[in-house]
Short mmCIF file of C-alpha atoms and ligand atoms in Angstrom, two decimals:
data_model
loop_
_atom_site.label_atom_id
_atom_site.label_comp_id
_atom_site.label_asym_id
_atom_site.label_seq_id
_atom_site.Cartn_x
_atom_site.Cartn_y
_atom_site.Cartn_z
CA UNK A 1 17.48 -9.32 11.97
CA UNK A 2 17.79 -10.63 15.47
CA UNK A 3 16.70 -14.11 15.04
CA UNK A 4 19.09 -14.96 12.08
CA UNK A 5 20.91 -18.25 12.59
CA UNK A 6 24.77 -18.01 12.69
CA UNK A 7 24.86 -19.93 9.34
CA UNK A 8 22.01 -19.37 6.89
CA UNK A 9 21.87 -21.07 3.54
CA UNK A 10 19.45 -19.80 1.08
CA UNK A 11 18.60 -21.50 -2.37
CA UNK A 12 16.96 -19.73 -5.33
CA UNK A 13 15.20 -22.37 -7.54
CA UNK A 14 14.65 -20.97 -11.07
CA UNK A 15 17.58 -18.40 -10.47
CA UNK A 16 18.27 -17.96 -14.21
CA UNK A 17 14.60 -16.75 -14.92
CA UNK A 18 13.10 -13.30 -14.87
CA UNK A 19 11.77 -13.69 -11.37
CA UNK A 20 15.01 -15.79 -9.90
CA UNK A 21 17.45 -13.04 -11.26
CA UNK A 22 15.31 -10.54 -9.49
CA UNK A 23 15.18 -12.48 -6.17
CA UNK A 24 19.09 -12.72 -6.31
CA UNK A 25 19.09 -8.80 -6.86
CA UNK A 26 16.54 -8.28 -3.98
CA UNK A 27 18.20 -10.53 -1.51
CA UNK A 28 21.55 -8.40 -2.28
CA UNK A 29 19.70 -4.99 -2.29
CA UNK A 30 18.03 -5.58 0.99
CA UNK A 31 21.38 -7.22 2.60
CA UNK A 32 19.28 -10.38 3.45
CA UNK A 33 21.63 -12.18 6.04
CA UNK A 34 22.43 -15.39 4.13
CA UNK A 35 25.94 -16.68 4.56
CA UNK A 36 25.60 -18.96 1.48
CA UNK A 37 23.40 -18.54 -1.59
CA UNK A 38 22.91 -21.53 -4.00
CA UNK A 39 21.53 -20.83 -7.48
CA UNK A 40 19.42 -23.73 -9.12
CA UNK A 41 17.88 -24.16 -12.41
CA UNK A 42 17.45 -26.76 -15.09
CA UNK A 43 20.15 -28.91 -16.51
CA UNK A 44 20.28 -26.46 -19.51
CA UNK A 45 21.80 -23.74 -17.26
CA UNK A 46 24.08 -25.94 -15.01
CA UNK A 47 27.52 -24.58 -14.88
CA UNK A 48 26.55 -21.12 -15.88
CA UNK A 49 27.29 -18.04 -13.87
CA UNK A 50 24.96 -15.48 -12.29
CA UNK A 51 26.31 -12.13 -10.74
CA UNK A 52 25.73 -11.83 -6.93
CA UNK A 53 27.08 -9.26 -4.70
CA UNK A 54 30.97 -8.88 -5.77
CA UNK A 55 31.22 -12.43 -6.87
CA UNK A 56 29.45 -15.06 -9.31
CA UNK A 57 27.34 -18.05 -8.41
CA UNK A 58 27.61 -21.09 -10.42
CA UNK A 59 24.20 -22.52 -11.21
CA UNK A 60 23.44 -26.07 -10.25
CA UNK A 61 20.88 -28.37 -11.61
CA UNK A 62 17.70 -28.58 -9.35
CA UNK A 63 17.38 -32.13 -8.11
CA UNK A 64 15.62 -33.87 -5.02
CA UNK A 65 18.94 -33.63 -3.30
CA UNK A 66 19.58 -29.90 -3.90
CA UNK A 67 18.21 -29.00 -0.38
CA UNK A 68 20.57 -30.85 1.97
CA UNK A 69 21.89 -28.25 4.44
CA UNK A 70 19.70 -25.46 2.93
CA UNK A 71 17.38 -23.51 5.44
CA UNK A 72 15.24 -21.48 3.16
CA UNK A 73 14.41 -21.89 -0.50
CA UNK A 74 12.68 -19.38 -3.01
CA UNK A 75 11.12 -21.17 -5.73
CA UNK A 76 10.30 -19.56 -9.08
CA UNK A 77 10.92 -22.50 -11.53
CA UNK A 78 7.15 -23.03 -12.37
CA UNK A 79 4.42 -25.07 -10.91
CA UNK A 80 5.60 -28.52 -11.93
CA UNK A 81 9.00 -28.00 -10.33
CA UNK A 82 7.15 -26.60 -7.09
CA UNK A 83 4.89 -29.77 -6.97
CA UNK A 84 7.93 -32.15 -7.64
CA UNK A 85 10.62 -30.51 -5.45
CA UNK A 86 9.03 -28.49 -2.59
CA UNK A 87 8.02 -31.62 -0.68
CA UNK A 88 11.64 -32.84 -0.82
CA UNK A 89 12.96 -29.56 0.22
CA UNK A 90 10.69 -29.61 3.15
CA UNK A 91 11.71 -33.16 3.98
CA UNK A 92 15.26 -31.97 4.21
CA UNK A 93 14.29 -29.42 6.85
CA UNK A 94 14.22 -26.43 4.51
CA UNK A 95 11.34 -23.93 4.57
CA UNK A 96 9.99 -23.00 1.08
CA UNK A 97 8.67 -19.62 -0.22
CA UNK A 98 6.86 -20.68 -3.47
CA UNK A 99 6.12 -18.25 -6.28
CA UNK A 100 3.89 -20.69 -8.26
CA UNK A 101 0.22 -21.61 -8.27
CA UNK A 102 1.08 -25.17 -7.16
CA UNK A 103 0.58 -24.76 -3.37
CA UNK A 104 -1.34 -21.45 -2.96
CA UNK A 105 -4.86 -22.75 -2.27
CA UNK A 106 -3.61 -25.74 -0.30
CA UNK A 107 -5.21 -25.53 3.22
CA UNK A 108 -1.75 -26.46 4.77
CA UNK A 109 -0.03 -23.56 3.27
CA UNK A 110 -0.49 -19.93 4.08
CA UNK A 111 -0.59 -17.45 1.30
CA UNK A 112 1.11 -14.44 2.48
CA UNK A 113 1.46 -10.54 1.67
CA UNK A 114 3.49 -9.13 4.56
CA UNK A 115 1.46 -5.77 4.57
CA UNK A 116 -1.87 -7.70 4.70
CA UNK A 117 -1.63 -10.96 6.56
CA UNK A 118 1.62 -11.40 8.26
CA UNK A 119 -0.07 -13.32 11.03
CA UNK A 120 -0.87 -16.16 8.60
CA UNK A 121 2.91 -17.21 8.64
CA UNK A 122 2.68 -18.15 12.32
CA UNK A 123 1.27 -21.48 11.72
CA UNK A 124 3.18 -22.21 8.53
CA UNK A 125 3.99 -26.02 7.75
CA UNK A 126 7.08 -25.59 5.67
CA UNK A 127 5.70 -24.37 2.35
CA UNK A 128 4.52 -20.78 2.14
CA UNK A 129 2.66 -19.46 -0.86
CA UNK A 130 3.58 -16.32 -2.72
CA UNK A 131 0.37 -15.07 -4.40
CA UNK A 132 -0.07 -14.16 -8.09
CA UNK A 133 1.39 -10.72 -8.96
CA UNK A 134 -1.98 -9.11 -9.77
CA UNK A 135 -3.40 -10.25 -6.62
CA UNK A 136 -0.50 -8.96 -4.55
CA UNK A 137 -0.67 -5.29 -5.69
CA UNK A 138 -4.39 -5.30 -5.35
CA UNK A 139 -4.68 -6.43 -1.89
CA UNK A 140 -2.03 -4.21 -0.47
CA UNK A 141 -4.33 -1.34 -1.70
CA UNK A 142 -7.61 -3.11 -0.62
CA UNK A 143 -6.62 -4.04 2.88
CA UNK A 144 -6.63 -0.76 4.62
CA UNK A 145 -9.84 0.14 2.87
CA UNK A 146 -11.43 -3.14 3.91
CA UNK A 147 -10.37 -2.44 7.56
CA UNK A 148 -12.11 1.05 7.40
CA UNK A 149 -15.21 0.34 5.45
CA UNK A 150 -15.57 -3.37 4.80
CA UNK A 151 -15.46 -4.30 1.10
CA UNK A 152 -18.33 -6.39 -0.13
CA UNK A 153 -17.54 -6.52 -3.84
CA UNK A 154 -14.41 -5.94 -6.16
CA UNK A 155 -14.49 -5.56 -9.91
CA UNK A 156 -10.94 -5.58 -11.33
CA UNK A 157 -9.51 -5.26 -14.84
CA UNK A 158 -5.78 -5.64 -15.42
CA UNK A 159 -3.47 -4.27 -17.77
CA UNK A 160 -0.50 -6.81 -17.42
CA UNK A 161 3.04 -6.41 -18.63
CA UNK A 162 4.72 -9.09 -20.77
CA UNK A 163 7.49 -9.69 -18.18
CA UNK A 164 4.84 -11.60 -16.22
CA UNK A 165 5.25 -14.33 -18.81
CA UNK A 166 9.01 -14.48 -18.42
CA UNK A 167 12.01 -13.45 -20.30
CA UNK A 168 10.83 -15.02 -23.46
CA UNK A 169 7.85 -12.82 -23.78
CA UNK A 170 9.89 -9.68 -23.06
CA UNK A 171 12.05 -10.75 -26.02
CA UNK A 172 9.05 -11.45 -28.11
CA UNK A 173 7.65 -7.96 -27.64
CA UNK A 174 10.86 -6.42 -28.47
CA UNK A 175 11.36 -8.60 -31.60
CA UNK A 176 7.97 -7.78 -32.80
CA UNK A 177 8.22 -4.11 -32.50
CA UNK A 178 11.61 -4.16 -34.33
CA UNK A 179 10.41 -6.36 -37.16
CA UNK A 180 7.30 -4.33 -37.62
CA UNK A 181 9.24 -0.99 -37.91
CA UNK A 182 11.41 -2.84 -40.51
CA UNK A 183 8.31 -3.91 -42.53
CA UNK A 184 8.81 -7.57 -41.54
CA UNK A 185 6.13 -9.92 -40.44
CA UNK A 186 6.17 -10.25 -36.56
CA UNK A 187 6.48 -13.79 -35.23
CA UNK A 188 4.07 -14.76 -32.15
CA UNK A 189 5.44 -17.81 -30.26
CA UNK A 190 4.70 -17.03 -26.55
CA UNK A 191 1.31 -15.65 -26.98
CA UNK A 192 -1.39 -17.04 -29.36
CA UNK A 193 -1.59 -13.44 -31.12
CA UNK A 194 0.67 -10.61 -31.80
CA UNK A 195 1.28 -8.58 -28.59
CA UNK A 196 3.03 -5.45 -30.08
CA UNK A 197 0.44 -2.60 -30.65
CA UNK A 198 -2.25 -4.88 -29.38
CA UNK A 199 -4.14 -6.14 -26.22
CA UNK A 200 -4.96 -9.76 -25.32
CA UNK A 201 -7.89 -10.46 -23.08
CA UNK A 202 -6.42 -13.77 -22.17
CA UNK A 203 -3.92 -14.54 -19.40
CA UNK A 204 -3.46 -18.30 -18.90
CA UNK A 205 -5.79 -20.88 -19.94
CA UNK A 206 -9.63 -20.68 -20.22
CA UNK A 207 -11.73 -22.44 -17.52
CA UNK A 208 -15.19 -24.12 -17.97
CA UNK A 209 -16.85 -20.99 -16.46
CA UNK A 210 -15.49 -18.86 -19.15
CA UNK A 211 -13.07 -17.03 -16.84
CA UNK A 212 -9.27 -17.41 -17.33
CA UNK A 213 -7.16 -19.36 -14.82
CA UNK A 214 -5.33 -15.97 -13.95
CA UNK A 215 -8.91 -14.27 -13.34
CA UNK A 216 -9.86 -17.12 -10.95
CA UNK A 217 -6.54 -16.82 -9.30
CA UNK A 218 -7.24 -13.20 -8.44
CA UNK A 219 -10.76 -14.11 -7.07
CA UNK A 220 -9.70 -17.04 -4.93
CA UNK A 221 -6.49 -15.75 -3.53
CA UNK A 222 -7.89 -12.39 -2.66
CA UNK A 223 -10.41 -14.15 -0.32
CA UNK A 224 -7.84 -16.43 1.05
CA UNK A 225 -5.53 -13.53 1.88
CA UNK A 226 -8.01 -11.10 3.17
CA UNK A 227 -9.49 -13.79 5.29
CA UNK A 228 -12.98 -12.79 4.32
CA UNK A 229 -15.12 -15.26 2.19
CA UNK A 230 -17.95 -12.50 2.04
CA UNK A 231 -15.93 -10.52 -0.41
CA UNK A 232 -16.96 -11.16 -4.04
CA UNK A 233 -14.47 -10.61 -6.83
CA UNK A 234 -14.76 -10.58 -10.47
CA UNK A 235 -11.74 -10.02 -12.70
CA UNK A 236 -10.90 -9.54 -16.34
CA UNK A 237 -7.23 -9.89 -16.88
CA UNK A 238 -5.55 -8.42 -20.06
CA UNK A 239 -2.02 -8.48 -21.47
CA UNK A 240 -0.85 -5.24 -22.88
CA UNK A 241 2.35 -4.28 -24.75
CA UNK A 242 4.18 -2.89 -21.68
CA UNK A 243 7.46 -4.43 -20.49
CA UNK A 244 7.36 -4.02 -16.90
CA UNK A 245 4.61 -2.85 -14.43
CA UNK A 246 1.06 -4.29 -14.05
CA UNK A 247 -1.84 -1.72 -13.87
CA UNK A 248 -5.36 -2.41 -12.51
CA UNK A 249 -8.60 -0.44 -12.62
CA UNK A 250 -10.22 -1.51 -9.27
CA UNK A 251 -13.81 -0.78 -8.46
CA UNK A 252 -15.03 -1.52 -4.86
CA UNK A 253 -18.35 -1.57 -3.09
CA UNK A 254 -18.15 -1.15 0.71
CA UNK A 255 -20.67 -1.60 3.65
CA UNK A 256 -19.79 1.91 5.17
CA UNK A 257 -19.42 5.03 2.84
CA UNK A 258 -15.91 6.23 2.45
CA UNK A 259 -15.33 9.55 0.56
CA UNK A 260 -12.54 9.77 -1.82
CA UNK A 261 -10.86 12.09 0.60
CA UNK A 262 -11.09 9.49 3.35
CA UNK A 263 -9.83 6.67 1.17
CA UNK A 264 -6.83 9.00 0.00
CA UNK A 265 -5.93 9.58 3.70
CA UNK A 266 -6.09 5.98 4.67
CA UNK A 267 -4.14 4.84 1.65
CA UNK A 268 -1.43 7.61 2.31
CA UNK A 269 -0.85 5.83 5.66
CA UNK A 270 -1.02 2.50 4.49
CA UNK A 271 2.16 0.14 4.59
CA UNK A 272 3.68 -0.47 1.13
CA UNK A 273 1.42 2.04 -0.60
CA UNK A 274 2.26 5.22 -2.24
CA UNK A 275 -0.46 7.54 -3.29
CA UNK A 276 0.05 9.40 -6.73
CA UNK A 277 -3.13 11.26 -7.04
CA UNK A 278 -3.29 14.90 -8.29
CA UNK A 279 -5.35 15.09 -11.59
CA UNK A 280 -4.92 18.91 -11.80
CA UNK A 281 -1.04 18.31 -12.22
CA UNK A 282 -1.83 15.11 -14.33
CA UNK A 283 -0.13 12.97 -11.53
CA UNK A 284 -1.46 9.26 -11.62
CA UNK A 285 0.45 5.90 -11.30
CA UNK A 286 2.08 4.54 -14.49
CA UNK A 287 3.99 1.56 -15.19
CA UNK A 288 7.09 3.55 -16.43
CA UNK A 289 7.20 5.11 -12.94
CA UNK A 290 6.59 1.96 -10.96
CA UNK A 291 9.14 -0.24 -12.66
CA UNK A 292 11.96 -0.82 -10.42
CA UNK A 293 10.09 0.30 -7.45
CA UNK A 294 9.04 -1.52 -4.17
CA UNK A 295 5.87 0.17 -3.60
CA UNK A 296 2.28 -0.28 -4.82
CA UNK A 297 1.23 3.05 -6.46
CA UNK A 298 -2.62 4.15 -6.08
CA UNK A 299 -4.22 7.12 -7.84
CA UNK A 300 -7.42 8.24 -9.59
CA UNK A 301 -9.18 7.76 -6.37
CA UNK A 302 -12.80 8.74 -6.83
CA UNK A 303 -16.21 7.89 -5.67
CA UNK A 304 -18.35 5.64 -7.90
CA UNK A 305 -21.38 7.77 -8.73
CA UNK A 306 -23.35 4.82 -10.00
CA UNK A 307 -23.80 3.24 -6.57
CA UNK A 308 -24.24 4.47 -2.94
CA UNK A 309 -21.00 3.22 -1.39
CA UNK A 310 -18.36 2.67 -4.11
CA UNK A 311 -14.79 3.78 -5.04
CA UNK A 312 -12.72 3.59 -8.26
CA UNK A 313 -8.93 3.26 -7.89
CA UNK A 314 -5.99 2.82 -10.35
CA UNK A 315 -3.18 0.40 -9.02
CA UNK A 316 0.16 0.05 -10.44
CA UNK A 317 3.29 -1.96 -9.23
CA UNK A 318 6.31 -3.66 -10.43
CA UNK A 319 5.15 -7.22 -11.16
CA UNK A 320 8.49 -8.72 -10.92
CA UNK A 321 9.36 -7.01 -7.71
CA UNK A 322 6.36 -6.53 -5.34
CA UNK A 323 4.51 -8.99 -7.59
CA UNK A 324 7.08 -11.86 -7.08
CA UNK A 325 10.55 -11.51 -5.95
CA UNK A 326 10.27 -8.67 -3.43
CA UNK A 327 7.23 -10.15 -1.80
CA UNK A 328 9.08 -13.56 -1.46
CA UNK A 329 12.00 -11.74 0.28
CA UNK A 330 9.68 -9.86 2.55
CA UNK A 331 8.17 -13.16 3.62
CA UNK A 332 11.78 -14.47 4.23
CA UNK A 333 12.50 -11.51 6.43
CA UNK A 334 9.45 -11.93 8.31
CA UNK A 335 10.36 -15.78 8.84
CA UNK A 336 13.53 -14.51 10.44
CA UNK A 337 11.99 -11.65 12.44
CA UNK A 338 9.35 -13.94 13.85
CA UNK A 339 11.78 -16.77 14.38
CA UNK A 340 9.74 -19.05 12.19
CA UNK A 341 12.58 -20.79 10.06
CA UNK A 342 11.65 -24.14 11.15
CA UNK A 343 9.76 -27.20 9.69
CA UNK A 344 7.37 -28.79 12.17
CA UNK A 345 6.64 -32.18 10.19
CA UNK A 346 9.20 -32.70 7.50
CA UNK A 347 7.26 -35.59 5.82
CA UNK A 348 4.00 -33.76 5.59
CA UNK A 349 4.15 -32.98 1.90
CA UNK A 350 5.94 -36.12 0.73
CA UNK A 351 2.87 -37.98 -0.24
CA UNK A 352 2.10 -35.16 -2.75
CA UNK A 353 5.40 -35.40 -4.36
P1 NAP B 1 11.41 -17.63 -16.76
O1 NAP B 1 11.94 -16.38 -17.02
O2 NAP B 1 10.80 -18.52 -17.95
O3 NAP B 1 12.23 -18.62 -15.84
C1 NAP B 1 12.09 -19.93 -15.60
C2 NAP B 1 12.93 -20.47 -14.64
O4 NAP B 1 12.59 -21.72 -14.29
C3 NAP B 1 14.41 -20.64 -15.19
O5 NAP B 1 15.33 -20.35 -14.21
C4 NAP B 1 14.51 -22.08 -15.73
O6 NAP B 1 15.75 -22.51 -15.77
C5 NAP B 1 13.74 -22.66 -14.35
N1 NAP B 1 13.29 -23.99 -14.80
C6 NAP B 1 12.32 -24.21 -15.83
N2 NAP B 1 12.02 -25.58 -15.88
C7 NAP B 1 12.81 -26.24 -14.96
C8 NAP B 1 13.18 -27.43 -14.50
N3 NAP B 1 12.49 -28.51 -15.11
N4 NAP B 1 14.13 -27.71 -13.54
C9 NAP B 1 14.69 -26.61 -12.86
N5 NAP B 1 14.46 -25.36 -13.22
C10 NAP B 1 13.58 -25.12 -14.25
O7 NAP B 1 10.10 -17.52 -15.98
P2 NAP B 1 9.87 -16.41 -14.62
O8 NAP B 1 9.14 -15.47 -15.22
O9 NAP B 1 10.98 -16.16 -13.91
O10 NAP B 1 8.78 -17.29 -13.85
C11 NAP B 1 9.06 -18.45 -13.25
C12 NAP B 1 7.92 -18.96 -12.40
O11 NAP B 1 7.73 -17.92 -11.34
C13 NAP B 1 6.57 -18.94 -13.25
O12 NAP B 1 6.49 -20.19 -13.94
C14 NAP B 1 5.67 -18.83 -12.08
O13 NAP B 1 5.28 -20.11 -11.65
C15 NAP B 1 6.39 -18.03 -11.11
N6 NAP B 1 5.87 -16.56 -11.30
C16 NAP B 1 5.12 -16.01 -10.38
C17 NAP B 1 4.81 -14.60 -10.61
C18 NAP B 1 3.70 -14.30 -9.57
O14 NAP B 1 2.76 -13.65 -9.93
N7 NAP B 1 3.97 -14.23 -8.16
C19 NAP B 1 5.23 -13.90 -11.59
C20 NAP B 1 5.91 -14.51 -12.69
C21 NAP B 1 6.32 -15.81 -12.41
P3 NAP B 1 16.58 -22.62 -17.11
O15 NAP B 1 17.06 -21.29 -17.34
O16 NAP B 1 17.66 -23.65 -16.96
O17 NAP B 1 15.58 -22.99 -18.10
O1 3JN B 2 1.06 -13.46 -16.30
C1 3JN B 2 1.49 -12.78 -15.48
O2 3JN B 2 1.45 -11.66 -15.44
C2 3JN B 2 1.70 -13.40 -14.19
C3 3JN B 2 2.16 -14.83 -14.32
C4 3JN B 2 2.23 -15.68 -13.40
C5 3JN B 2 2.53 -16.99 -13.73
C6 3JN B 2 3.14 -17.49 -14.97
C7 3JN B 2 3.26 -18.70 -15.18
C8 3JN B 2 2.89 -19.70 -14.23
C9 3JN B 2 2.07 -17.94 -12.65
C10 3JN B 2 1.59 -17.65 -11.43
O3 3JN B 2 2.27 -17.04 -10.78
O4 3JN B 2 0.40 -17.78 -11.04
C11 3JN B 2 2.26 -19.28 -13.06
C12 3JN B 2 1.89 -20.50 -12.08
O5 3JN B 2 2.56 -20.76 -11.09
O6 3JN B 2 0.82 -21.04 -12.39
#
């Protein structure tokens, strides 16, 4: 990357979590040109070690002073930490890419998926939002179709892996399956009901309008990223007993007619998309194939026969990679490429901290 400063210090806040560990692995795998990486987490993990390249990082406690001398911080320690600490990071001159919901809908913060709206980065003010995982994979598939045929409405139902709720939820599914095979009562701590051999039509809390917060994130974030308030989105988000990989059934209505063949051709050329669509050979995207991959997989592309201009798609991606860590690292790469690793007004967010 041409515009890389000679010395570049990167911090990962929430480094011990499912997303944070994946961020470290992704920085390493993509040879991100950091000269120093700082791993931050809660006081519970301070002093513990995390593997990075051919060495180990010693985890430090996240505090307001953690960002002195840090150029770029990737946050994945939850919304409360992002609200509390990101303004102090910016005040120290550090650019923040935030994985939580805390700043996504703030007008001062662009919400970026590099394949969809890289231009939104240009005017950043120090905090850049990384969208929700379910939104990210959907908009990567929708953007090229919107450019070709102008989407008016989206109806999406998700099938979300337990890793979206962090390492504790991965452990809970595994433990419930083990206990049930041993004729023991499964324990539910992370979710309100058993997740093993079950589906939960609740992700995050219920809102006064009857949707869950996860569903409203998909609606609001899609409009912000696509930059088109005329797109109407309605979502039903469901947790399923899958470890890694979110799947989505996406139905779209468009102003211009697109045939399934045209949609398949457009998606085959789209950045970040891999089409897997050959029903005769039983080829379609599945979470077991998407786990560990960078792309968004699209299949089951067919015309919706119930309306004039409609398409159905099945969209699958690794929720921890493209849904979180990879997208954050891609934003970071873009910041370097575009020479945007700068803070215009360090005090801008301090009143919110
Ligand atoms: P996780 O596995 O539970 O990890 C949580 C991380 O946050 C750990 O490193 C934890 O440190 C740290 N942490 C928690 N409280 C802290 C505190 N008070 N001070 C400093 N560090 C603290 O969760 P995860 O799955 O990695 O998710 C983390 C966050 O990323 C989520 O809350 C969410 O905001 C975001 N996320 C976004 C997406 C997305 O859709 N883009 C997907 C998943 C997650 P300890 O190990 O020391 O406790
Ligand atoms: O549940 C999933 O599959 C994705 C979860 C994302 C998540 C989990 C806890 C807190 C978020 C998020 O990214 O929106 C948050 C949050 O920051 O609100």
